[in-house]
Amino acid sequence: MVHLQKYFQEKNGVLYIEDVSSLELIKEFGSPLYVTSKKTLELNVDSYVNAFSNANFKVKFLYAVKANNNLTIMKLLKNRGFGADVFSDGELYLALIAGFERKYILFNGNSKSEEEIRMGIEAKVPFSVDSLDELKTISSIASEIGEEVKIAFRINPDIKPETHPKIATGLKTSKFGIPWKEVINAYKEAIKSPNIVVSGIHCHIGSQIIEIVPFVEALNRVFDVALEVEKLGVELQFLDIGGGLGIDYEGKGAPTPDDFANELIPVFEERSAELNSNPELWIEPGRSIVGNTTILLTKVNAVKKAYRNFVAVDAGFNLLLRPAMYGAYHRVVVANKMNEEAKEVYTIVGPICESGDILAEDRLLPKVEKGDIIAIFDTGAYGFSMSSQYNGRRRCAEVLVDGGRTYLIRERESYSDIVGKQIIPPNF
Ligand code: LLP
């Protein structure tokens, strides 16, 4: 039996999200469907807030918008006092609509265009700067507009956590940040640059990391750099350790925000005593805030015995890219056969015209039939936000469940969304 997290339960053989039946949701909103549990989101927020509540320094959480950019979810997080980590003009646009406090919207990114930089400066948000070229552009646009811009450099800490290589970001070989041993020269340059206010240090080592040691290592690197930066006469306002705490995709356990806090707080307290300034700790969680809040429900179009047992559903890598892209594992259940004995091994595939369109491989499930509903767990992070219209497929709807109530928080796309912004030249 697949492990179900709190707020997801089985009733009379049917999967419920809080107090709502998954089958009723499909009837009302159609398939496929992303369904988010509000109580799970609140639980995740509380775990972070409580875990760091005893720190003797200020901690600010900047939600990583890339994980899930649904505005209702962003607003709920903003209402709980979160800031935002944005990685593009579009994410900044959404964060502004959601109403995050601007001084806690950090504009991240390793390749920002002049247009994006201008938008960030006009919005008066701080920047994480990834290169000296970017520093020059920010300084020159800020001078032109007559604004002062708070910046941190993103350091590359040269740390190798245990995770998928595509989502480790602090490796020597990864494209992000400035090598931590060389970054002091960038800070010297920044101090001399017009309209630039050096405010912090930024670091992020990767995603889906299930050990705490690399975060402690990264925090120590940040402090090593902080000591040097302070010698330049800078008052540091924040030290940002990034996001990356992994979640329990396989039901085998994962570190909690408590584990994270228990290791990071003492290091922060001890090492900040070496500093003259009193920086805040910024953390940018994405996956560990939204990942386990959401399931993807998808209807079985066909079951086929070929060289393997295939279950063909109506969601594919157009809606959930992680299995195809990273070989990621997501738990699956048959939402209308929760009490039935698992008997056969199936591979669940989507409708996309590619052999790699596999959502779950070789899973032991009850006998699956056409019309059954499959639920794919832990799809709240990097699920919808990485979706596409490939193969001319409309993106599905998103629903939020709160106890017994449901809210449609994104409509299913229409065919005119498939046409999009295309223009057919006259006389063609
Ligand atoms: N801050 C920065 C600067 C980041 O680059 C990221 C994620 C985060 C925060 C949030 O990390 P989280 O807490 O969510 O692990 N699409 C991949 C994950 C890519 C993560 C990229 N950066 C996946 O589906 O696993």
Tab-separated table of C-alpha atoms and ligand atoms in Angstrom:
chain	number	residue	atom	x	y	z
A	1	MET	CA	0.000	0.000	0.000
A	2	VAL	CA	1.311	3.405	-1.014
A	3	HIS	CA	1.995	5.745	1.884
A	4	LEU	CA	-0.484	8.677	2.035
A	5	GLN	CA	0.506	11.947	3.664
A	6	LYS	CA	-1.753	13.752	6.144
A	7	TYR	CA	-4.856	15.331	4.501
A	8	PHE	CA	-4.888	12.691	1.747
A	9	GLN	CA	-6.944	9.672	2.720
A	10	GLU	CA	-8.884	6.694	1.533
A	11	LYS	CA	-12.661	6.523	2.133
A	12	ASN	CA	-14.711	3.587	0.839
A	13	GLY	CA	-12.020	2.756	-1.664
A	14	VAL	CA	-11.768	6.313	-3.022
A	15	LEU	CA	-8.911	8.806	-2.654
A	16	TYR	CA	-9.928	11.980	-0.823
A	17	ILE	CA	-8.085	15.268	-0.750
A	18	GLU	CA	-8.999	16.695	2.638
A	19	ASP	CA	-12.793	16.119	2.681
A	20	VAL	CA	-13.321	16.019	-1.066
A	21	SER	CA	-13.522	12.919	-3.250
A	22	SER	CA	-11.072	12.815	-6.148
A	23	LEU	CA	-13.802	11.281	-8.312
A	24	GLU	CA	-16.201	14.143	-7.615
A	25	LEU	CA	-13.453	16.587	-8.552
A	26	ILE	CA	-12.941	14.881	-11.896
A	27	LYS	CA	-16.694	14.943	-12.514
A	28	GLU	CA	-16.865	18.640	-11.777
A	29	PHE	CA	-13.645	19.958	-13.311
A	30	GLY	CA	-12.650	17.324	-15.886
A	31	SER	CA	-9.475	15.357	-16.386
A	32	PRO	CA	-6.530	15.815	-16.139
A	33	LEU	CA	-6.586	17.984	-13.018
A	34	TYR	CA	-4.061	19.352	-10.561
A	35	VAL	CA	-5.518	19.366	-7.025
A	36	THR	CA	-3.871	21.205	-4.132
A	37	SER	CA	-4.610	20.739	-0.443
A	38	LYS	CA	-4.624	24.107	1.331
A	39	LYS	CA	-4.170	22.504	4.748
A	40	THR	CA	-0.996	20.780	3.548
A	41	LEU	CA	0.337	24.103	2.308
A	42	GLU	CA	-0.407	25.694	5.685
A	43	LEU	CA	1.233	22.791	7.478
A	44	ASN	CA	4.395	23.235	5.416
A	45	VAL	CA	4.475	26.977	6.074
A	46	ASP	CA	3.963	26.400	9.800
A	47	SER	CA	6.789	23.861	9.900
A	48	TYR	CA	9.225	26.405	8.477
A	49	VAL	CA	7.981	29.288	10.628
A	50	ASN	CA	7.987	27.223	13.835
A	51	ALA	CA	11.338	25.607	13.112
A	52	PHE	CA	13.077	28.978	12.965
A	53	SER	CA	10.989	30.771	15.599
A	54	ASN	CA	13.627	30.388	18.319
A	55	ALA	CA	16.517	31.854	16.350
A	56	ASN	CA	18.074	34.954	17.887
A	57	PHE	CA	18.344	36.539	14.434
A	58	LYS	CA	15.724	37.496	11.864
A	59	VAL	CA	14.798	34.842	9.327
A	60	LYS	CA	12.915	35.612	6.145
A	61	PHE	CA	11.478	33.000	3.776
A	62	LEU	CA	11.506	33.906	0.091
A	63	TYR	CA	9.239	31.442	-1.707
A	64	ALA	CA	10.811	30.165	-4.955
A	65	VAL	CA	8.109	31.097	-7.466
A	66	LYS	CA	9.508	28.749	-10.122
A	67	ALA	CA	8.240	25.769	-8.137
A	68	ASN	CA	4.590	26.763	-8.558
A	69	ASN	CA	3.506	30.124	-9.846
A	70	ASN	CA	-0.207	29.832	-9.231
A	71	LEU	CA	-1.299	33.241	-7.942
A	72	THR	CA	-3.663	31.866	-5.289
A	73	ILE	CA	-0.850	29.803	-3.809
A	74	MET	CA	1.540	32.770	-4.031
A	75	LYS	CA	-1.012	34.996	-2.280
A	76	LEU	CA	-1.488	32.496	0.535
A	77	LEU	CA	2.273	32.523	1.063
A	78	LYS	CA	2.491	36.301	0.892
A	79	ASN	CA	-0.266	36.517	3.515
A	80	ARG	CA	1.884	34.358	5.781
A	81	GLY	CA	4.728	36.888	5.539
A	82	PHE	CA	6.801	35.177	2.870
A	83	GLY	CA	8.887	37.093	0.349
A	84	ALA	CA	9.636	35.732	-3.128
A	85	ASP	CA	12.600	34.478	-5.132
A	86	VAL	CA	11.951	35.295	-8.794
A	87	PHE	CA	14.064	34.200	-11.726
A	88	SER	CA	12.580	36.159	-14.636
A	89	ASP	CA	10.545	39.203	-15.579
A	90	GLY	CA	7.438	36.995	-15.744
A	91	GLU	CA	7.960	35.655	-12.236
A	92	LEU	CA	8.600	39.202	-10.997
A	93	TYR	CA	5.365	40.295	-12.670
A	94	LEU	CA	3.445	37.536	-10.878
A	95	ALA	CA	5.133	38.274	-7.526
A	96	LEU	CA	4.104	41.927	-7.825
A	97	ILE	CA	0.509	40.936	-8.556
A	98	ALA	CA	0.527	38.568	-5.571
A	99	GLY	CA	1.597	41.561	-3.486
A	100	PHE	CA	4.859	40.346	-1.934
A	101	GLU	CA	6.732	43.084	-0.077
A	102	ARG	CA	9.184	44.432	-2.638
A	103	LYS	CA	12.222	44.524	-0.421
A	104	TYR	CA	11.749	40.787	-0.003
A	105	ILE	CA	11.440	39.977	-3.692
A	106	LEU	CA	14.912	38.897	-4.768
A	107	PHE	CA	15.501	39.117	-8.510
A	108	ASN	CA	17.633	36.074	-9.279
A	109	GLY	CA	18.979	34.846	-12.588
A	110	ASN	CA	22.212	34.159	-14.409
A	111	SER	CA	21.229	35.795	-17.692
A	112	LYS	CA	18.990	38.772	-17.229
A	113	SER	CA	18.207	40.958	-20.217
A	114	GLU	CA	18.441	44.742	-20.054
A	115	GLU	CA	14.662	44.816	-20.234
A	116	GLU	CA	14.377	42.555	-17.185
A	117	ILE	CA	16.937	44.568	-15.263
A	118	ARG	CA	15.077	47.789	-15.976
A	119	MET	CA	11.825	46.220	-14.813
A	120	GLY	CA	13.466	45.043	-11.566
A	121	ILE	CA	14.996	48.430	-10.848
A	122	GLU	CA	11.719	50.214	-11.513
A	123	ALA	CA	10.004	47.760	-9.170
A	124	LYS	CA	12.641	48.622	-6.523
A	125	VAL	CA	13.527	45.011	-5.744
A	126	PRO	CA	16.963	43.760	-4.670
A	127	PHE	CA	19.050	41.787	-7.162
A	128	SER	CA	21.157	38.669	-6.920
A	129	VAL	CA	23.943	39.434	-9.386
A	130	ASP	CA	25.561	36.581	-11.266
A	131	SER	CA	28.406	38.270	-13.176
A	132	LEU	CA	30.418	41.466	-13.512
A	133	ASP	CA	28.698	42.142	-16.825
A	134	GLU	CA	25.352	42.088	-15.059
A	135	LEU	CA	26.699	44.439	-12.369
A	136	LYS	CA	27.713	46.927	-15.077
A	137	THR	CA	24.296	46.787	-16.717
A	138	ILE	CA	22.471	47.261	-13.410
A	139	SER	CA	24.709	50.159	-12.428
A	140	SER	CA	24.283	51.920	-15.739
A	141	ILE	CA	20.485	51.511	-15.940
A	142	ALA	CA	20.123	52.460	-12.259
A	143	SER	CA	22.170	55.622	-12.852
A	144	GLU	CA	20.076	56.492	-15.877
A	145	ILE	CA	16.826	56.078	-13.912
A	146	GLY	CA	18.263	57.651	-10.770
A	147	GLU	CA	17.543	54.695	-8.472
A	148	GLU	CA	19.783	52.944	-5.955
A	149	VAL	CA	19.783	49.173	-6.249
A	150	LYS	CA	20.508	46.735	-3.450
A	151	ILE	CA	22.564	43.796	-4.584
A	152	ALA	CA	24.045	40.513	-3.438
A	153	PHE	CA	26.409	38.456	-5.533
A	154	ARG	CA	25.480	34.853	-6.109
A	155	ILE	CA	28.490	32.848	-5.029
A	156	ASN	CA	29.308	29.457	-6.461
A	157	PRO	CA	30.364	27.560	-3.314
A	158	ASP	CA	31.803	24.512	-5.106
A	159	ILE	CA	29.715	22.031	-3.118
A	160	LYS	CA	28.482	18.691	-4.427
A	161	PRO	CA	25.280	17.558	-2.723
A	162	GLU	CA	23.738	14.161	-3.343
A	163	THR	CA	21.050	14.954	-5.951
A	164	HIS	CA	20.323	14.682	-9.675
A	165	PRO	CA	23.212	16.392	-11.559
A	166	LYS	CA	20.732	18.501	-13.555
A	167	ILE	CA	19.506	20.170	-10.363
A	168	ALA	CA	22.801	20.626	-8.492
A	169	THR	CA	23.597	24.322	-8.908
A	170	GLY	CA	26.646	24.954	-6.722
A	171	LEU	CA	29.073	22.629	-8.496
A	172	LYS	CA	32.309	23.996	-9.887
A	173	THR	CA	30.990	23.148	-13.335
A	174	SER	CA	27.539	24.695	-12.986
A	175	LYS	CA	26.644	27.933	-14.725
A	176	PHE	CA	25.506	29.772	-11.598
A	177	GLY	CA	27.350	32.342	-9.544
A	178	ILE	CA	30.883	33.610	-9.143
A	179	PRO	CA	33.513	31.271	-7.625
A	180	TRP	CA	33.419	31.982	-3.892
A	181	LYS	CA	37.164	32.446	-3.661
A	182	GLU	CA	37.096	35.170	-6.331
A	183	VAL	CA	33.894	36.957	-5.424
A	184	ILE	CA	35.616	39.523	-3.226
A	185	ASN	CA	36.934	41.236	-6.360
A	186	ALA	CA	33.377	41.544	-7.620
A	187	TYR	CA	32.338	43.126	-4.307
A	188	LYS	CA	35.220	45.631	-4.627
A	189	GLU	CA	33.945	46.502	-8.082
A	190	ALA	CA	30.369	46.843	-6.800
A	191	ILE	CA	31.383	49.265	-4.063
A	192	LYS	CA	32.902	51.519	-6.704
A	193	SER	CA	29.883	51.255	-9.011
A	194	PRO	CA	27.410	54.130	-9.161
A	195	ASN	CA	23.909	53.566	-7.749
A	196	ILE	CA	24.811	50.143	-6.333
A	197	VAL	CA	24.305	49.383	-2.634
A	198	VAL	CA	26.003	46.188	-1.528
A	199	SER	CA	23.557	44.482	0.822
A	200	GLY	CA	24.017	40.753	0.909
A	201	ILE	CA	25.470	37.460	-0.203
A	202	HIS	CA	23.494	34.830	-2.076
A	203	CYS	CA	24.089	31.145	-2.533
A	204	HIS	CA	22.035	28.141	-3.678
A	205	ILE	CA	23.471	24.646	-3.918
A	206	GLY	CA	20.703	22.736	-5.652
A	207	SER	CA	17.341	21.118	-5.275
A	208	GLN	CA	15.882	17.896	-3.803
A	209	ILE	CA	18.797	17.642	-1.365
A	210	ILE	CA	18.101	15.129	1.390
A	211	GLU	CA	21.102	15.679	3.636
A	212	ILE	CA	21.707	18.755	5.761
A	213	VAL	CA	25.518	18.733	5.783
A	214	PRO	CA	25.946	20.485	2.379
A	215	PHE	CA	23.715	23.370	3.554
A	216	VAL	CA	25.884	23.833	6.647
A	217	GLU	CA	28.959	23.758	4.450
A	218	ALA	CA	27.400	26.375	2.144
A	219	LEU	CA	26.425	28.594	5.081
A	220	ASN	CA	29.995	28.459	6.338
A	221	ARG	CA	31.255	29.495	2.902
A	222	VAL	CA	28.807	32.412	2.934
A	223	PHE	CA	30.190	33.503	6.324
A	224	ASP	CA	33.779	33.160	5.088
A	225	VAL	CA	32.874	35.546	2.269
A	226	ALA	CA	30.894	37.814	4.646
A	227	LEU	CA	33.968	38.393	6.826
A	228	GLU	CA	35.935	39.541	3.786
A	229	VAL	CA	33.093	41.709	2.462
A	230	GLU	CA	32.751	43.453	5.814
A	231	LYS	CA	36.422	44.390	5.679
A	232	LEU	CA	35.477	46.551	2.685
A	233	GLY	CA	33.307	48.620	5.026
A	234	VAL	CA	30.007	47.063	3.968
A	235	GLU	CA	27.097	46.582	6.332
A	236	LEU	CA	25.509	43.279	5.381
A	237	GLN	CA	21.723	43.160	5.543
A	238	PHE	CA	21.094	39.593	4.475
A	239	LEU	CA	22.797	36.280	3.923
A	240	ASP	CA	20.746	34.101	1.582
A	241	ILE	CA	21.334	30.368	1.675
A	242	GLY	CA	18.894	29.579	-1.161
A	243	GLY	CA	16.405	26.723	-1.229
A	244	GLY	CA	16.822	23.071	-1.912
A	245	LEU	CA	15.461	21.048	0.997
A	246	GLY	CA	14.257	17.763	-0.490
A	247	ILE	CA	10.904	16.044	0.087
A	248	ASP	CA	9.864	12.453	0.607
A	249	TYR	CA	8.857	11.312	-2.890
A	250	GLU	CA	9.305	7.624	-2.172
A	251	GLY	CA	7.860	7.347	1.332
A	252	LYS	CA	11.312	6.620	2.752
A	253	GLY	CA	11.642	9.809	4.818
A	254	ALA	CA	13.336	13.168	4.194
A	255	PRO	CA	14.731	15.899	6.418
A	256	THR	CA	12.192	18.362	7.839
A	257	PRO	CA	12.449	22.126	8.322
A	258	ASP	CA	13.127	21.275	11.991
A	259	ASP	CA	16.175	19.203	11.038
A	260	PHE	CA	17.266	22.034	8.774
A	261	ALA	CA	16.816	24.681	11.487
A	262	ASN	CA	18.482	22.588	14.180
A	263	GLU	CA	21.666	22.446	12.133
A	264	LEU	CA	21.635	25.929	10.623
A	265	ILE	CA	20.630	28.068	13.623
A	266	PRO	CA	23.665	27.263	15.831
A	267	VAL	CA	26.051	27.822	12.906
A	268	PHE	CA	24.396	31.131	12.070
A	269	GLU	CA	24.429	32.276	15.703
A	270	GLU	CA	28.030	31.297	16.249
A	271	ARG	CA	29.383	32.704	13.019
A	272	SER	CA	27.372	35.933	12.985
A	273	ALA	CA	29.074	36.791	16.300
A	274	GLU	CA	32.239	37.223	14.185
A	275	LEU	CA	30.521	39.966	12.163
A	276	ASN	CA	29.975	43.640	12.945
A	277	SER	CA	26.682	43.759	11.068
A	278	ASN	CA	23.473	41.996	11.980
A	279	PRO	CA	22.317	40.295	8.751
A	280	GLU	CA	19.027	38.493	8.341
A	281	LEU	CA	19.041	34.880	7.173
A	282	TRP	CA	17.113	34.463	3.942
A	283	ILE	CA	15.941	31.022	2.823
A	284	GLU	CA	14.304	30.301	-0.556
A	285	PRO	CA	12.238	27.127	-0.237
A	286	GLY	CA	10.172	26.007	-3.207
A	287	ARG	CA	9.649	22.255	-3.352
A	288	SER	CA	9.416	21.754	0.431
A	289	ILE	CA	6.599	24.338	0.575
A	290	VAL	CA	4.440	23.174	-2.331
A	291	GLY	CA	5.692	19.745	-3.472
A	292	ASN	CA	3.524	17.444	-1.368
A	293	THR	CA	0.471	19.730	-1.404
A	294	THR	CA	-0.700	18.636	-4.839
A	295	ILE	CA	-1.702	15.593	-6.849
A	296	LEU	CA	-2.279	15.216	-10.556
A	297	LEU	CA	-5.436	13.273	-11.376
A	298	THR	CA	-5.538	11.672	-14.795
A	299	LYS	CA	-8.055	9.394	-16.489
A	300	VAL	CA	-7.173	6.069	-18.085
A	301	ASN	CA	-7.924	6.144	-21.803
A	302	ALA	CA	-6.731	2.619	-22.537
A	303	VAL	CA	-5.030	-0.390	-20.984
A	304	LYS	CA	-2.870	-2.439	-23.292
A	305	LYS	CA	-0.928	-5.671	-22.928
A	306	ALA	CA	2.000	-5.362	-25.303
A	307	TYR	CA	5.596	-6.321	-24.521
A	308	ARG	CA	4.777	-4.536	-21.278
A	309	ASN	CA	1.518	-3.708	-19.524
A	310	PHE	CA	0.692	-0.152	-20.469
A	311	VAL	CA	-1.815	2.178	-18.869
A	312	ALA	CA	-2.371	5.122	-21.217
A	313	VAL	CA	-3.659	8.196	-19.381
A	314	ASP	CA	-4.670	11.683	-20.508
A	315	ALA	CA	-1.725	13.504	-18.817
A	316	GLY	CA	1.776	13.209	-20.191
A	317	PHE	CA	5.079	15.002	-19.947
A	318	ASN	CA	3.251	18.057	-21.249
A	319	LEU	CA	1.773	18.331	-17.727
A	320	LEU	CA	4.377	16.580	-15.586
A	321	LEU	CA	7.864	16.692	-17.038
A	322	ARG	CA	9.856	15.478	-14.033
A	323	PRO	CA	9.801	11.715	-14.749
A	324	ALA	CA	10.848	12.211	-18.392
A	325	MET	CA	13.407	14.908	-17.600
A	326	TYR	CA	15.077	13.572	-14.450
A	327	GLY	CA	13.823	9.997	-14.222
A	328	ALA	CA	11.947	11.307	-11.168
A	329	TYR	CA	9.841	8.953	-9.081
A	330	HIS	CA	6.288	9.946	-8.096
A	331	ARG	CA	4.019	7.646	-6.107
A	332	VAL	CA	0.844	6.636	-7.959
A	333	VAL	CA	-2.437	5.074	-6.892
A	334	VAL	CA	-5.645	4.117	-8.632
A	335	ALA	CA	-7.885	6.720	-7.005
A	336	ASN	CA	-11.106	4.709	-7.425
A	337	LYS	CA	-9.607	1.369	-6.317
A	338	MET	CA	-7.808	2.282	-3.140
A	339	ASN	CA	-8.953	-0.864	-1.317
A	340	GLU	CA	-8.223	-3.338	-4.070
A	341	GLU	CA	-5.280	-5.640	-3.922
A	342	ALA	CA	-2.281	-4.682	-6.073
A	343	LYS	CA	-1.875	-7.509	-8.538
A	344	GLU	CA	-0.247	-6.413	-11.738
A	345	VAL	CA	2.738	-4.405	-12.826
A	346	TYR	CA	1.946	-1.481	-15.115
A	347	THR	CA	3.831	1.296	-16.840
A	348	ILE	CA	1.831	4.510	-16.935
A	349	VAL	CA	2.283	6.497	-20.110
A	350	GLY	CA	0.870	9.752	-21.440
A	351	PRO	CA	-0.636	10.789	-24.787
A	352	ILE	CA	2.464	12.529	-26.157
A	353	CYS	CA	3.997	11.248	-29.375
A	354	GLU	CA	7.311	10.234	-27.791
A	355	SER	CA	8.469	6.966	-26.239
A	356	GLY	CA	9.900	8.930	-23.332
A	357	ASP	CA	6.411	9.997	-22.288
A	358	ILE	CA	6.415	7.750	-19.225
A	359	LEU	CA	4.980	8.981	-15.929
A	360	ALA	CA	5.626	5.915	-13.793
A	361	GLU	CA	7.440	2.727	-14.645
A	362	ASP	CA	6.709	-0.836	-13.525
A	363	ARG	CA	4.272	-0.133	-10.707
A	364	LEU	CA	2.362	-2.796	-8.855
A	365	LEU	CA	-1.295	-1.703	-8.929
A	366	PRO	CA	-4.794	-3.165	-8.659
A	367	LYS	CA	-6.220	-4.308	-12.000
A	368	VAL	CA	-6.483	-1.118	-14.045
A	369	GLU	CA	-9.313	-0.568	-16.527
A	370	LYS	CA	-10.341	2.099	-19.001
A	371	GLY	CA	-12.056	4.977	-17.151
A	372	ASP	CA	-10.115	4.515	-13.886
A	373	ILE	CA	-8.510	7.580	-12.328
A	374	ILE	CA	-4.809	7.549	-11.542
A	375	ALA	CA	-3.465	9.961	-8.919
A	376	ILE	CA	0.160	11.020	-9.140
A	377	PHE	CA	1.517	12.380	-5.871
A	378	ASP	CA	3.837	15.228	-4.921
A	379	THR	CA	3.314	17.208	-8.086
A	380	GLY	CA	2.936	20.651	-6.491
A	381	ALA	CA	6.518	21.670	-7.244
A	382	TYR	CA	7.799	21.858	-10.817
A	383	GLY	CA	4.597	20.220	-12.061
A	384	PHE	CA	2.294	22.753	-13.670
A	385	SER	CA	5.099	25.338	-13.709
A	386	MET	CA	7.098	23.164	-16.133
A	387	SER	CA	4.112	22.222	-18.292
A	388	SER	CA	3.818	22.947	-21.999
A	389	GLN	CA	1.378	22.772	-24.891
A	390	TYR	CA	3.487	20.251	-26.784
A	391	ASN	CA	1.488	18.194	-29.257
A	392	GLY	CA	-1.174	20.886	-29.202
A	393	ARG	CA	-2.395	19.864	-25.759
A	394	ARG	CA	-4.268	22.336	-23.645
A	395	ARG	CA	-2.974	22.742	-20.118
A	396	CYS	CA	-5.381	21.386	-17.512
A	397	ALA	CA	-7.188	23.153	-14.678
A	398	GLU	CA	-5.973	23.573	-11.096
A	399	VAL	CA	-8.215	23.282	-8.052
A	400	LEU	CA	-7.584	24.189	-4.419
A	401	VAL	CA	-9.309	22.156	-1.707
A	402	ASP	CA	-9.904	23.612	1.744
A	403	GLY	CA	-11.684	21.126	4.001
A	404	GLY	CA	-14.913	20.389	2.123
A	405	ARG	CA	-14.681	23.407	-0.180
A	406	THR	CA	-13.167	23.568	-3.625
A	407	TYR	CA	-11.929	26.553	-5.595
A	408	LEU	CA	-11.054	26.581	-9.274
A	409	ILE	CA	-7.723	28.443	-9.206
A	410	ARG	CA	-6.797	28.053	-12.873
A	411	GLU	CA	-9.131	27.239	-15.738
A	412	ARG	CA	-8.320	24.604	-18.284
A	413	GLU	CA	-6.914	26.198	-21.431
A	414	SER	CA	-9.112	26.587	-24.473
A	415	TYR	CA	-8.299	25.978	-28.140
A	416	SER	CA	-7.728	29.691	-28.581
A	417	ASP	CA	-4.905	29.354	-26.038
A	418	ILE	CA	-3.385	26.804	-28.418
A	419	VAL	CA	-3.563	29.346	-31.220
A	420	GLY	CA	-1.966	31.783	-28.783
A	421	LYS	CA	-0.216	34.826	-30.192
A	422	GLN	CA	0.315	33.411	-33.670
A	423	ILE	CA	-0.198	35.694	-36.640
A	424	ILE	CA	-0.980	34.445	-40.132
A	425	PRO	CA	0.294	37.095	-42.555
A	426	PRO	CA	-2.421	38.543	-44.843
A	427	ASN	CA	-2.892	36.710	-48.169
A	428	PHE	CA	-1.435	33.412	-46.868
B	1	LLP	N1	16.541	29.461	-5.095
B	1	LLP	C1	17.202	29.332	-6.260
B	1	LLP	C2	18.181	30.334	-6.630
B	1	LLP	C3	16.948	28.235	-7.097
B	1	LLP	O1	17.611	28.105	-8.227
B	1	LLP	C4	15.970	27.283	-6.711
B	1	LLP	C5	15.666	26.130	-7.576
B	1	LLP	C6	15.293	27.463	-5.489
B	1	LLP	C7	15.602	28.557	-4.701
B	1	LLP	C8	14.240	26.521	-4.995
B	1	LLP	O2	14.726	25.230	-4.755
B	1	LLP	P1	13.779	24.144	-4.063
B	1	LLP	O3	13.557	24.559	-2.637
B	1	LLP	O4	12.529	24.096	-4.820
B	1	LLP	O5	14.546	22.881	-4.174
B	1	LLP	N2	12.841	21.479	-12.013
B	1	LLP	C9	13.640	20.767	-11.035
B	1	LLP	C10	14.117	21.660	-9.910
B	1	LLP	C11	14.925	22.860	-10.364
B	1	LLP	C12	15.317	23.752	-9.231
B	1	LLP	C13	16.018	24.969	-9.697
B	1	LLP	N3	16.272	25.929	-8.687
B	1	LLP	C14	12.829	19.578	-10.521
B	1	LLP	O6	11.706	19.393	-10.970
B	1	LLP	O7	13.313	18.805	-9.698
